[in-house]
PDB file of C-alpha atoms and ligand atoms in Angstrom:
ATOM      1  CA  MET A 467      53.841   1.230  85.739  1.00 52.00           C
ATOM      2  CA  LEU A 468      57.567   1.213  85.093  1.00 57.00           C
ATOM      3  CA  THR A 469      59.707   4.196  84.292  1.00 60.00           C
ATOM      4  CA  ILE A 470      62.100   2.443  81.936  1.00 64.00           C
ATOM      5  CA  SER A 471      64.238   5.402  81.027  1.00 73.00           C
ATOM      6  CA  ARG A 472      64.283   9.108  81.667  1.00 79.00           C
ATOM      7  CA  LYS A 473      61.904   9.619  78.759  1.00 93.00           C
ATOM      8  CA  TYR A 474      59.749   6.488  78.447  1.00 95.00           C
ATOM      9  CA  MET A 475      57.367   4.615  80.696  1.00 96.00           C
ATOM     10  CA  GLU A 476      55.915   1.149  80.303  1.00 96.00           C
ATOM     11  CA  PHE A 477      52.265   0.205  80.699  1.00 97.00           C
ATOM     12  CA  ASN A 478      51.496  -3.521  80.478  1.00 97.00           C
ATOM     13  CA  GLY A 479      54.445  -3.977  78.136  1.00 96.00           C
ATOM     14  CA  MET A 480      53.661  -0.909  75.978  1.00 97.00           C
ATOM     15  CA  ARG A 481      56.316   1.838  75.914  1.00 97.00           C
ATOM     16  CA  LEU A 482      55.380   5.447  75.511  1.00 96.00           C
ATOM     17  CA  PRO A 483      56.659   8.955  76.275  1.00 96.00           C
ATOM     18  CA  ALA A 484      56.447   9.614  80.025  1.00 96.00           C
ATOM     19  CA  VAL A 485      55.990  13.360  79.716  1.00 93.00           C
ATOM     20  CA  ILE A 486      52.410  13.123  78.384  1.00 94.00           C
ATOM     21  CA  HIS A 487      51.207   9.733  79.683  1.00 96.00           C
ATOM     22  CA  ASN A 488      50.909   8.074  83.047  1.00 96.00           C
ATOM     23  CA  GLU A 489      49.256   4.990  84.502  1.00 97.00           C
ATOM     24  CA  GLU A 490      46.172   6.947  85.497  1.00 97.00           C
ATOM     25  CA  SER A 491      45.671   8.409  82.011  1.00 98.00           C
ATOM     26  CA  LEU A 492      46.130   5.039  80.301  1.00 98.00           C
ATOM     27  CA  THR A 493      43.777   3.292  82.702  1.00 98.00           C
ATOM     28  CA  TYR A 494      41.225   6.051  82.161  1.00 98.00           C
ATOM     29  CA  ALA A 495      41.380   5.583  78.378  1.00 98.00           C
ATOM     30  CA  TRP A 496      41.248   1.795  78.496  1.00 98.00           C
ATOM     31  CA  LYS A 497      38.880   1.013  81.351  1.00 98.00           C
ATOM     32  CA  GLU A 498      37.004   4.093  82.498  1.00 98.00           C
ATOM     33  CA  PHE A 499      36.270   6.192  79.441  1.00 98.00           C
ATOM     34  CA  GLN A 500      32.561   6.090  78.596  1.00 98.00           C
ATOM     35  CA  THR A 501      32.263   6.156  74.834  1.00 98.00           C
ATOM     36  CA  ARG A 502      29.219   7.975  73.506  1.00 98.00           C
ATOM     37  CA  ASP A 503      27.327   6.770  70.438  1.00 98.00           C
ATOM     38  CA  ASP A 504      28.309   9.858  68.478  1.00 98.00           C
ATOM     39  CA  ASP A 505      32.011   9.917  69.390  1.00 98.00           C
ATOM     40  CA  VAL A 506      34.431   9.816  66.470  1.00 98.00           C
ATOM     41  CA  ILE A 507      37.911   8.453  67.163  1.00 99.00           C
ATOM     42  CA  ASN A 508      40.949   9.041  64.967  1.00 98.00           C
ATOM     43  CA  ILE A 509      43.257   6.010  65.329  1.00 99.00           C
ATOM     44  CA  THR A 510      46.838   5.975  64.039  1.00 98.00           C
ATOM     45  CA  TYR A 511      50.277   4.641  64.742  1.00 98.00           C
ATOM     46  CA  PRO A 512      52.382   7.832  65.271  1.00 98.00           C
ATOM     47  CA  LYS A 513      53.459   9.608  62.056  1.00 98.00           C
ATOM     48  CA  SER A 514      50.763   8.015  59.926  1.00 98.00           C
ATOM     49  CA  GLY A 515      48.586  11.074  59.285  1.00 98.00           C
ATOM     50  CA  THR A 516      47.121  11.757  62.739  1.00 98.00           C
ATOM     51  CA  THR A 517      47.196  15.547  62.438  1.00 98.00           C
ATOM     52  CA  TRP A 518      45.802  15.412  58.914  1.00 98.00           C
ATOM     53  CA  ILE A 519      42.753  13.432  60.059  1.00 99.00           C
ATOM     54  CA  GLN A 520      42.347  15.751  63.059  1.00 98.00           C
ATOM     55  CA  GLU A 521      42.108  18.638  60.614  1.00 98.00           C
ATOM     56  CA  ILE A 522      39.732  16.857  58.259  1.00 99.00           C
ATOM     57  CA  LEU A 523      37.411  15.854  61.121  1.00 98.00           C
ATOM     58  CA  SER A 524      37.349  19.391  62.526  1.00 98.00           C
ATOM     59  CA  LEU A 525      36.481  20.772  59.091  1.00 98.00           C
ATOM     60  CA  VAL A 526      33.864  18.129  58.323  1.00 98.00           C
ATOM     61  CA  TYR A 527      32.087  18.899  61.609  1.00 98.00           C
ATOM     62  CA  SER A 528      32.159  22.647  60.873  1.00 98.00           C
ATOM     63  CA  ASN A 529      30.745  22.018  57.376  1.00 98.00           C
ATOM     64  CA  GLY A 530      33.965  23.312  55.826  1.00 98.00           C
ATOM     65  CA  ASP A 531      34.098  26.503  57.907  1.00 98.00           C
ATOM     66  CA  PRO A 532      37.807  27.062  58.726  1.00 98.00           C
ATOM     67  CA  THR A 533      37.071  28.950  61.961  1.00 98.00           C
ATOM     68  CA  PRO A 534      37.737  26.014  64.335  1.00 98.00           C
ATOM     69  CA  VAL A 535      40.999  25.027  62.651  1.00 98.00           C
ATOM     70  CA  THR A 536      42.275  28.597  62.631  1.00 98.00           C
ATOM     71  CA  THR A 537      41.276  29.483  66.183  1.00 98.00           C
ATOM     72  CA  GLU A 538      41.798  26.349  68.284  1.00 98.00           C
ATOM     73  CA  LEU A 539      44.886  24.166  68.667  1.00 98.00           C
ATOM     74  CA  SER A 540      44.598  20.754  67.016  1.00 98.00           C
ATOM     75  CA  TRP A 541      45.357  18.868  70.251  1.00 97.00           C
ATOM     76  CA  ASP A 542      42.540  20.712  72.024  1.00 97.00           C
ATOM     77  CA  ARG A 543      40.057  20.298  69.177  1.00 98.00           C
ATOM     78  CA  VAL A 544      40.676  16.556  68.736  1.00 98.00           C
ATOM     79  CA  PRO A 545      42.499  15.542  71.930  1.00 98.00           C
ATOM     80  CA  TRP A 546      44.322  12.299  72.590  1.00 98.00           C
ATOM     81  CA  ILE A 547      42.371  10.001  74.851  1.00 98.00           C
ATOM     82  CA  GLU A 548      45.458   8.421  76.467  1.00 98.00           C
ATOM     83  CA  GLN A 549      47.254  11.638  77.410  1.00 98.00           C
ATOM     84  CA  HIS A 550      47.112  12.977  80.915  1.00 94.00           C
ATOM     85  CA  GLN A 551      44.742  15.866  80.233  1.00 95.00           C
ATOM     86  CA  ALA A 552      42.173  13.650  78.504  1.00 97.00           C
ATOM     87  CA  ARG A 553      39.756  13.345  81.389  1.00 97.00           C
ATOM     88  CA  SER A 554      39.462  17.093  81.844  1.00 96.00           C
ATOM     89  CA  LYS A 555      39.314  17.737  78.115  1.00 97.00           C
ATOM     90  CA  LEU A 556      36.723  15.086  77.281  1.00 98.00           C
ATOM     91  CA  GLU A 557      34.357  14.431  80.178  1.00 97.00           C
ATOM     92  CA  ASN A 558      32.233  17.566  79.867  1.00 96.00           C
ATOM     93  CA  ARG A 559      32.704  18.180  76.172  1.00 97.00           C
ATOM     94  CA  PRO A 560      29.471  18.444  74.221  1.00 98.00           C
ATOM     95  CA  SER A 561      28.760  15.777  71.621  1.00 98.00           C
ATOM     96  CA  PRO A 562      29.885  14.913  69.054  1.00 98.00           C
ATOM     97  CA  ARG A 563      33.370  14.560  70.496  1.00 98.00           C
ATOM     98  CA  LEU A 564      36.281  14.242  68.076  1.00 98.00           C
ATOM     99  CA  ILE A 565      39.056  12.225  69.718  1.00 98.00           C
ATOM    100  CA  THR A 566      42.517  10.997  68.757  1.00 98.00           C
ATOM    101  CA  THR A 567      44.492   7.957  69.851  1.00 98.00           C
ATOM    102  CA  HIS A 568      47.723   6.117  69.156  1.00 98.00           C
ATOM    103  CA  LEU A 569      46.611   3.202  71.327  1.00 98.00           C
ATOM    104  CA  PRO A 570      46.864  -0.338  70.007  1.00 98.00           C
ATOM    105  CA  VAL A 571      43.527  -2.138  70.065  1.00 98.00           C
ATOM    106  CA  GLN A 572      44.253  -4.068  73.279  1.00 98.00           C
ATOM    107  CA  PHE A 573      44.398  -0.787  75.277  1.00 98.00           C
ATOM    108  CA  PHE A 574      41.677   1.053  73.346  1.00 98.00           C
ATOM    109  CA  PRO A 575      38.565   2.109  75.344  1.00 98.00           C
ATOM    110  CA  GLU A 576      36.692  -1.105  76.078  1.00 98.00           C
ATOM    111  CA  SER A 577      33.394   0.790  76.064  1.00 98.00           C
ATOM    112  CA  PHE A 578      33.795   1.685  72.362  1.00 98.00           C
ATOM    113  CA  PHE A 579      32.809  -1.801  71.249  1.00 98.00           C
ATOM    114  CA  LYS A 580      29.477  -1.624  73.107  1.00 98.00           C
ATOM    115  CA  THR A 581      28.351   1.552  71.333  1.00 98.00           C
ATOM    116  CA  ASN A 582      27.634   2.876  67.845  1.00 98.00           C
ATOM    117  CA  ALA A 583      30.617   5.235  67.995  1.00 98.00           C
ATOM    118  CA  LYS A 584      32.783   5.408  64.901  1.00 98.00           C
ATOM    119  CA  ALA A 585      36.519   5.291  64.383  1.00 99.00           C
ATOM    120  CA  ILE A 586      38.828   6.003  61.475  1.00 99.00           C
ATOM    121  CA  CYS A 587      42.067   4.043  61.376  1.00 98.00           C
ATOM    122  CA  THR A 588      44.745   5.397  59.027  1.00 98.00           C
ATOM    123  CA  ILE A 589      47.688   3.234  58.009  1.00 98.00           C
ATOM    124  CA  ARG A 590      50.908   4.451  56.351  1.00 98.00           C
ATOM    125  CA  ASN A 591      53.817   2.631  54.734  1.00 98.00           C
ATOM    126  CA  PRO A 592      55.949   1.624  57.747  1.00 98.00           C
ATOM    127  CA  LYS A 593      59.180   2.636  56.020  1.00 98.00           C
ATOM    128  CA  ASP A 594      57.881   6.196  55.665  1.00 98.00           C
ATOM    129  CA  VAL A 595      56.549   6.065  59.233  1.00 98.00           C
ATOM    130  CA  CYS A 596      60.034   5.044  60.377  1.00 98.00           C
ATOM    131  CA  VAL A 597      61.674   7.932  58.501  1.00 98.00           C
ATOM    132  CA  SER A 598      59.108  10.444  59.732  1.00 98.00           C
ATOM    133  CA  LEU A 599      59.451   9.227  63.326  1.00 98.00           C
ATOM    134  CA  TYR A 600      63.248   9.372  63.085  1.00 97.00           C
ATOM    135  CA  HIS A 601      63.148  13.052  62.110  1.00 96.00           C
ATOM    136  CA  PHE A 602      60.521  13.695  64.772  1.00 96.00           C
ATOM    137  CA  SER A 603      62.736  12.063  67.416  1.00 95.00           C
ATOM    138  CA  LEU A 604      65.517  14.528  66.575  1.00 94.00           C
ATOM    139  CA  MET A 605      63.122  17.382  67.174  1.00 94.00           C
ATOM    140  CA  VAL A 606      61.162  16.489  70.303  1.00 94.00           C
ATOM    141  CA  GLU A 607      62.474  16.373  73.833  1.00 92.00           C
ATOM    142  CA  PHE A 608      60.231  13.456  74.832  1.00 92.00           C
ATOM    143  CA  MET A 609      61.796  10.837  72.520  1.00 94.00           C
ATOM    144  CA  GLU A 610      65.165   9.190  72.914  1.00 91.00           C
ATOM    145  CA  ILE A 611      67.610  10.064  70.170  1.00 88.00           C
ATOM    146  CA  ARG A 612      69.281   7.095  68.443  1.00 91.00           C
ATOM    147  CA  GLU A 613      72.825   7.640  67.309  1.00 84.00           C
ATOM    148  CA  ASN A 614      71.955   7.427  63.636  1.00 94.00           C
ATOM    149  CA  PHE A 615      69.267   6.236  61.231  1.00 96.00           C
ATOM    150  CA  GLN A 616      70.702   2.694  61.205  1.00 95.00           C
ATOM    151  CA  GLU A 617      70.161   2.460  64.974  1.00 96.00           C
ATOM    152  CA  PHE A 618      66.714   4.002  64.631  1.00 96.00           C
ATOM    153  CA  VAL A 619      65.609   1.377  62.091  1.00 97.00           C
ATOM    154  CA  LYS A 620      66.745  -1.372  64.464  1.00 96.00           C
ATOM    155  CA  TYR A 621      64.763   0.225  67.268  1.00 96.00           C
ATOM    156  CA  PHE A 622      61.671   0.691  65.053  1.00 97.00           C
ATOM    157  CA  LEU A 623      61.738  -2.994  64.133  1.00 96.00           C
ATOM    158  CA  SER A 624      62.242  -4.132  67.730  1.00 94.00           C
ATOM    159  CA  ASN A 625      59.597  -4.809  70.346  1.00 88.00           C
ATOM    160  CA  GLU A 626      60.838  -1.741  72.216  1.00 93.00           C
ATOM    161  CA  ALA A 627      59.209   0.596  69.708  1.00 97.00           C
ATOM    162  CA  LEU A 628      56.573   3.005  71.023  1.00 97.00           C
ATOM    163  CA  PHE A 629      52.900   1.966  71.322  1.00 98.00           C
ATOM    164  CA  CYS A 630      53.814  -1.747  70.923  1.00 98.00           C
ATOM    165  CA  GLY A 631      55.489  -1.080  67.577  1.00 98.00           C
ATOM    166  CA  TRP A 632      54.014  -0.544  64.117  1.00 98.00           C
ATOM    167  CA  PHE A 633      53.547  -4.254  63.334  1.00 98.00           C
ATOM    168  CA  GLU A 634      51.574  -5.237  66.424  1.00 97.00           C
ATOM    169  CA  HIS A 635      49.607  -1.982  66.286  1.00 98.00           C
ATOM    170  CA  VAL A 636      48.540  -2.367  62.669  1.00 98.00           C
ATOM    171  CA  LYS A 637      47.920  -6.117  62.864  1.00 97.00           C
ATOM    172  CA  GLY A 638      45.770  -5.656  65.947  1.00 98.00           C
ATOM    173  CA  TRP A 639      43.630  -3.013  64.305  1.00 98.00           C
ATOM    174  CA  LEU A 640      43.306  -4.951  61.045  1.00 98.00           C
ATOM    175  CA  LYS A 641      41.609  -7.764  62.979  1.00 97.00           C
ATOM    176  CA  HIS A 642      38.692  -5.305  63.122  1.00 98.00           C
ATOM    177  CA  LYS A 643      38.658  -4.567  59.408  1.00 96.00           C
ATOM    178  CA  ASP A 644      35.135  -5.948  59.016  1.00 97.00           C
ATOM    179  CA  ASN A 645      33.737  -3.809  61.824  1.00 98.00           C
ATOM    180  CA  PRO A 646      31.292  -1.439  60.093  1.00 98.00           C
ATOM    181  CA  ASN A 647      32.007   1.243  62.707  1.00 98.00           C
ATOM    182  CA  ILE A 648      35.688   1.448  61.767  1.00 98.00           C
ATOM    183  CA  LEU A 649      36.813   3.000  58.494  1.00 98.00           C
ATOM    184  CA  PHE A 650      40.297   2.051  57.320  1.00 98.00           C
ATOM    185  CA  LEU A 651      42.190   4.609  55.260  1.00 98.00           C
ATOM    186  CA  SER A 652      45.636   4.650  53.746  1.00 98.00           C
ATOM    187  CA  TYR A 653      47.898   7.698  53.932  1.00 98.00           C
ATOM    188  CA  GLU A 654      49.162   6.967  50.417  1.00 98.00           C
ATOM    189  CA  ASP A 655      45.619   6.846  49.033  1.00 97.00           C
ATOM    190  CA  MET A 656      44.790  10.113  50.798  1.00 98.00           C
ATOM    191  CA  LEU A 657      47.758  11.738  49.073  1.00 98.00           C
ATOM    192  CA  LYS A 658      46.613  10.405  45.700  1.00 97.00           C
ATOM    193  CA  ASP A 659      42.984  11.373  46.121  1.00 98.00           C
ATOM    194  CA  PRO A 660      42.372  13.787  49.012  1.00 98.00           C
ATOM    195  CA  ARG A 661      38.897  14.771  47.844  1.00 98.00           C
ATOM    196  CA  GLY A 662      37.771  11.181  47.302  1.00 98.00           C
ATOM    197  CA  ASN A 663      38.897  10.363  50.835  1.00 98.00           C
ATOM    198  CA  VAL A 664      37.105  13.368  52.345  1.00 98.00           C
ATOM    199  CA  VAL A 665      33.923  12.240  50.548  1.00 98.00           C
ATOM    200  CA  LYS A 666      34.473   8.717  51.898  1.00 98.00           C
ATOM    201  CA  ILE A 667      34.899  10.083  55.437  1.00 98.00           C
ATOM    202  CA  CYS A 668      31.728  12.183  55.156  1.00 98.00           C
ATOM    203  CA  LYS A 669      29.739   9.204  53.907  1.00 98.00           C
ATOM    204  CA  PHE A 670      31.043   7.016  56.723  1.00 98.00           C
ATOM    205  CA  LEU A 671      30.135   9.643  59.322  1.00 98.00           C
ATOM    206  CA  GLY A 672      26.751  10.394  57.778  1.00 98.00           C
ATOM    207  CA  LYS A 673      27.751  14.016  57.154  1.00 98.00           C
ATOM    208  CA  ASP A 674      26.060  15.510  54.128  1.00 98.00           C
ATOM    209  CA  LEU A 675      28.355  18.313  52.931  1.00 98.00           C
ATOM    210  CA  ASP A 676      27.752  20.126  49.654  1.00 98.00           C
ATOM    211  CA  ASP A 677      30.500  20.419  47.026  1.00 98.00           C
ATOM    212  CA  ALA A 678      31.711  23.826  48.220  1.00 98.00           C
ATOM    213  CA  ALA A 679      32.022  22.568  51.800  1.00 98.00           C
ATOM    214  CA  ILE A 680      33.924  19.465  50.633  1.00 98.00           C
ATOM    215  CA  ASP A 681      36.275  21.693  48.609  1.00 98.00           C
ATOM    216  CA  SER A 682      36.855  23.814  51.683  1.00 98.00           C
ATOM    217  CA  VAL A 683      37.696  20.746  53.796  1.00 98.00           C
ATOM    218  CA  VAL A 684      40.217  19.626  51.155  1.00 98.00           C
ATOM    219  CA  THR A 685      41.782  23.090  50.804  1.00 98.00           C
ATOM    220  CA  HIS A 686      42.129  23.781  54.519  1.00 98.00           C
ATOM    221  CA  SER A 687      43.517  20.314  55.275  1.00 98.00           C
ATOM    222  CA  SER A 688      46.144  20.387  52.524  1.00 98.00           C
ATOM    223  CA  PHE A 689      49.783  19.970  53.536  1.00 98.00           C
ATOM    224  CA  LYS A 690      50.515  23.590  52.602  1.00 98.00           C
ATOM    225  CA  ALA A 691      47.555  25.023  54.526  1.00 98.00           C
ATOM    226  CA  MET A 692      48.358  22.957  57.607  1.00 98.00           C
ATOM    227  CA  LYS A 693      52.077  23.762  57.486  1.00 98.00           C
ATOM    228  CA  GLU A 694      51.157  27.454  57.553  1.00 98.00           C
ATOM    229  CA  ASN A 695      48.438  27.134  60.196  1.00 98.00           C
ATOM    230  CA  PRO A 696      49.846  27.869  63.684  1.00 98.00           C
ATOM    231  CA  MET A 697      46.895  25.985  65.203  1.00 98.00           C
ATOM    232  CA  SER A 698      47.943  22.775  63.450  1.00 98.00           C
ATOM    233  CA  ASN A 699      51.681  22.983  62.751  1.00 97.00           C
ATOM    234  CA  TYR A 700      52.893  22.586  66.356  1.00 97.00           C
ATOM    235  CA  SER A 701      54.697  25.930  66.327  1.00 96.00           C
ATOM    236  CA  ALA A 702      52.764  26.689  69.542  1.00 96.00           C
ATOM    237  CA  VAL A 703      54.543  23.911  71.459  1.00 95.00           C
ATOM    238  CA  PRO A 704      57.143  25.382  73.835  1.00 92.00           C
ATOM    239  CA  ASP A 705      60.773  25.168  72.742  1.00 91.00           C
ATOM    240  CA  TYR A 706      61.715  22.934  75.677  1.00 89.00           C
ATOM    241  CA  LEU A 707      59.507  20.190  74.150  1.00 91.00           C
ATOM    242  CA  PHE A 708      60.033  20.867  70.411  1.00 92.00           C
ATOM    243  CA  ASN A 709      63.399  21.978  69.142  1.00 92.00           C
ATOM    244  CA  LYS A 710      62.284  24.055  66.189  1.00 90.00           C
ATOM    245  CA  GLN A 711      65.891  24.555  65.053  1.00 89.00           C
ATOM    246  CA  GLN A 712      65.788  20.881  63.983  1.00 89.00           C
ATOM    247  CA  GLY A 713      62.947  21.325  61.522  1.00 91.00           C
ATOM    248  CA  THR A 714      59.195  21.572  61.268  1.00 95.00           C
ATOM    249  CA  PHE A 715      56.443  19.145  62.206  1.00 96.00           C
ATOM    250  CA  HIS A 716      55.140  19.302  58.639  1.00 97.00           C
ATOM    251  CA  ARG A 717      58.317  17.957  57.106  1.00 97.00           C
ATOM    252  CA  LYS A 718      57.643  16.616  53.587  1.00 98.00           C
ATOM    253  CA  GLY A 719      54.196  15.023  53.549  1.00 98.00           C
ATOM    254  CA  VAL A 720      55.015  12.643  50.716  1.00 98.00           C
ATOM    255  CA  SER A 721      55.093   8.917  50.142  1.00 98.00           C
ATOM    256  CA  GLY A 722      58.354   7.118  49.370  1.00 97.00           C
ATOM    257  CA  ASP A 723      60.807   9.377  51.216  1.00 98.00           C
ATOM    258  CA  TRP A 724      62.168   6.140  52.716  1.00 98.00           C
ATOM    259  CA  LYS A 725      64.047   5.647  49.439  1.00 98.00           C
ATOM    260  CA  ASN A 726      66.200   8.664  50.360  1.00 98.00           C
ATOM    261  CA  HIS A 727      67.091   7.137  53.725  1.00 97.00           C
ATOM    262  CA  PHE A 728      67.340   3.335  53.509  1.00 98.00           C
ATOM    263  CA  THR A 729      70.480   1.632  52.249  1.00 97.00           C
ATOM    264  CA  PRO A 730      69.852  -1.557  50.173  1.00 97.00           C
ATOM    265  CA  GLU A 731      70.871  -3.613  53.242  1.00 96.00           C
ATOM    266  CA  GLN A 732      68.460  -1.774  55.523  1.00 96.00           C
ATOM    267  CA  GLU A 733      65.692  -2.191  52.975  1.00 97.00           C
ATOM    268  CA  GLU A 734      66.392  -5.910  52.692  1.00 97.00           C
ATOM    269  CA  GLU A 735      66.342  -6.364  56.467  1.00 96.00           C
ATOM    270  CA  PHE A 736      63.161  -4.308  56.800  1.00 97.00           C
ATOM    271  CA  ASN A 737      61.475  -6.324  54.028  1.00 96.00           C
ATOM    272  CA  ARG A 738      62.538  -9.588  55.655  1.00 97.00           C
ATOM    273  CA  ILE A 739      60.973  -8.622  58.971  1.00 97.00           C
ATOM    274  CA  TYR A 740      57.900  -7.204  57.243  1.00 97.00           C
ATOM    275  CA  GLN A 741      57.355 -10.502  55.344  1.00 95.00           C
ATOM    276  CA  GLU A 742      57.821 -12.477  58.522  1.00 96.00           C
ATOM    277  CA  LEU A 743      55.468 -10.424  60.691  1.00 96.00           C
ATOM    278  CA  MET A 744      52.866  -9.464  58.092  1.00 96.00           C
ATOM    279  CA  LYS A 745      52.775 -12.699  56.091  1.00 93.00           C
ATOM    280  CA  ASP A 746      49.010 -13.173  56.252  1.00 89.00           C
ATOM    281  CA  ILE A 747      48.210  -9.531  55.686  1.00 94.00           C
ATOM    282  CA  ASN A 748      47.625  -7.845  52.382  1.00 90.00           C
ATOM    283  CA  LEU A 749      48.409  -4.124  52.440  1.00 94.00           C
ATOM    284  CA  ASP A 750      49.263  -2.116  49.354  1.00 87.00           C
ATOM    285  CA  PHE A 751      51.484   0.944  49.868  1.00 88.00           C
ATOM    286  CA  SER A 752      52.047   1.706  46.217  1.00 77.00           C
TER     287      SER A 752
HETATM  288  P1  LIG B1889      56.605  13.466  57.141  1.00 95.98           P
HETATM  289  O1  LIG B1889      57.470  13.524  58.352  1.00 95.98           O
HETATM  290  O2  LIG B1889      56.904  12.272  56.290  1.00 95.98           O
HETATM  291  O3  LIG B1889      56.576  14.721  56.360  1.00 95.98           O
HETATM  292  P2  LIG B1889      51.308  12.493  62.376  1.00 95.98           P
HETATM  293  O4  LIG B1889      50.347  13.609  62.221  1.00 95.98           O
HETATM  294  O5  LIG B1889      50.665  11.148  62.496  1.00 95.98           O
HETATM  295  O6  LIG B1889      52.312  12.762  63.447  1.00 95.98           O
HETATM  296  O7  LIG B1889      52.108  12.370  61.018  1.00 95.98           O
HETATM  297  C1  LIG B1889      53.005  13.374  60.611  1.00 95.98           C
HETATM  298  C2  LIG B1889      53.333  13.110  59.167  1.00 95.98           C
HETATM  299  O8  LIG B1889      52.179  13.426  58.363  1.00 95.98           O
HETATM  300  C3  LIG B1889      54.477  13.987  58.683  1.00 95.98           C
HETATM  301  O9  LIG B1889      55.099  13.230  57.636  1.00 95.98           O
HETATM  302  C4  LIG B1889      53.689  15.177  58.142  1.00 95.98           C
HETATM  303  O10 LIG B1889      54.425  15.964  57.243  1.00 95.98           O
HETATM  304  C5  LIG B1889      52.531  14.462  57.466  1.00 95.98           C
HETATM  305  N1  LIG B1889      51.361  15.325  57.250  1.00 95.98           N
HETATM  306  C6  LIG B1889      50.760  16.148  58.144  1.00 95.98           C
HETATM  307  N2  LIG B1889      49.736  16.815  57.564  1.00 95.98           N
HETATM  308  C7  LIG B1889      49.683  16.389  56.288  1.00 95.98           C
HETATM  309  C8  LIG B1889      48.853  16.711  55.168  1.00 95.98           C
HETATM  310  N3  LIG B1889      47.883  17.612  55.254  1.00 95.98           N
HETATM  311  N4  LIG B1889      49.100  16.087  53.992  1.00 95.98           N
HETATM  312  C9  LIG B1889      50.078  15.165  53.887  1.00 95.98           C
HETATM  313  N5  LIG B1889      50.909  14.828  54.912  1.00 95.98           N
HETATM  314  C10 LIG B1889      50.714  15.425  56.095  1.00 95.98           C
END
């Protein structure tokens, strides 16, 4: 393990915030974690809808009852497998365990692929991910602040970006697109049709919720409900980690905000790199 700056560490070439990860936690996730057949893992590149899926999963497994999402913090309900408290949070947890990860596939629990466990991988337009992550970096103590958005875009497109960068992360996961145990969702499609996506998630997980329960899942996982829910809106994080003067975790929750941030030159450069790195991949972010 390398500490490459005050805030980031490196694990086999992957950079990530040092405050919540260490070599032991990453090795645990990758090599030691024993996946159970009924585990459900929420996979995302940061700022792609992680918290939204955490909320939906919690509500699906409570049959639409909002009690868990209003009484337990999201990161305790659906904890990250790579963070340093994962072992203590997950080892003795009763099944089914709901788990979150930002890991790229090459560092994902090896045991997953030998089980019937399921995973949901949500992908968001990388330009919106970049904008969302930029605002997040201004708010959280554990990310380095770039001088301005221009510098942040350069960093996002570089191989220094967190969790191996959006391109490698997404391309790696898409190699598993035919795996029947992994459901791929798009953030943009979830915005367009939240109910349809909740139904799709239930079907994939074999959860038979009636219409009222589905409606409850949709209502309690809406942007507005989550922004107001102290168990899901990160207001419980101490000020030394989250500077709440800078904004809120639930910022806009829309698609296309990149248009308010990118100059034509930045857009052109982003598109050029996207075409180069994603040339064989067909993703629609409309
Ligand atoms: P913005 O910064 O663009 O608003 P993650 O949970 O992966 O960190 O992603 C955070 C992004 O998802 C933020 O995007 C946040 O506002 C958005 N988000 C969180 N909950 C949402 C919801 N219920 N509906 C739509 N967007 C949501």
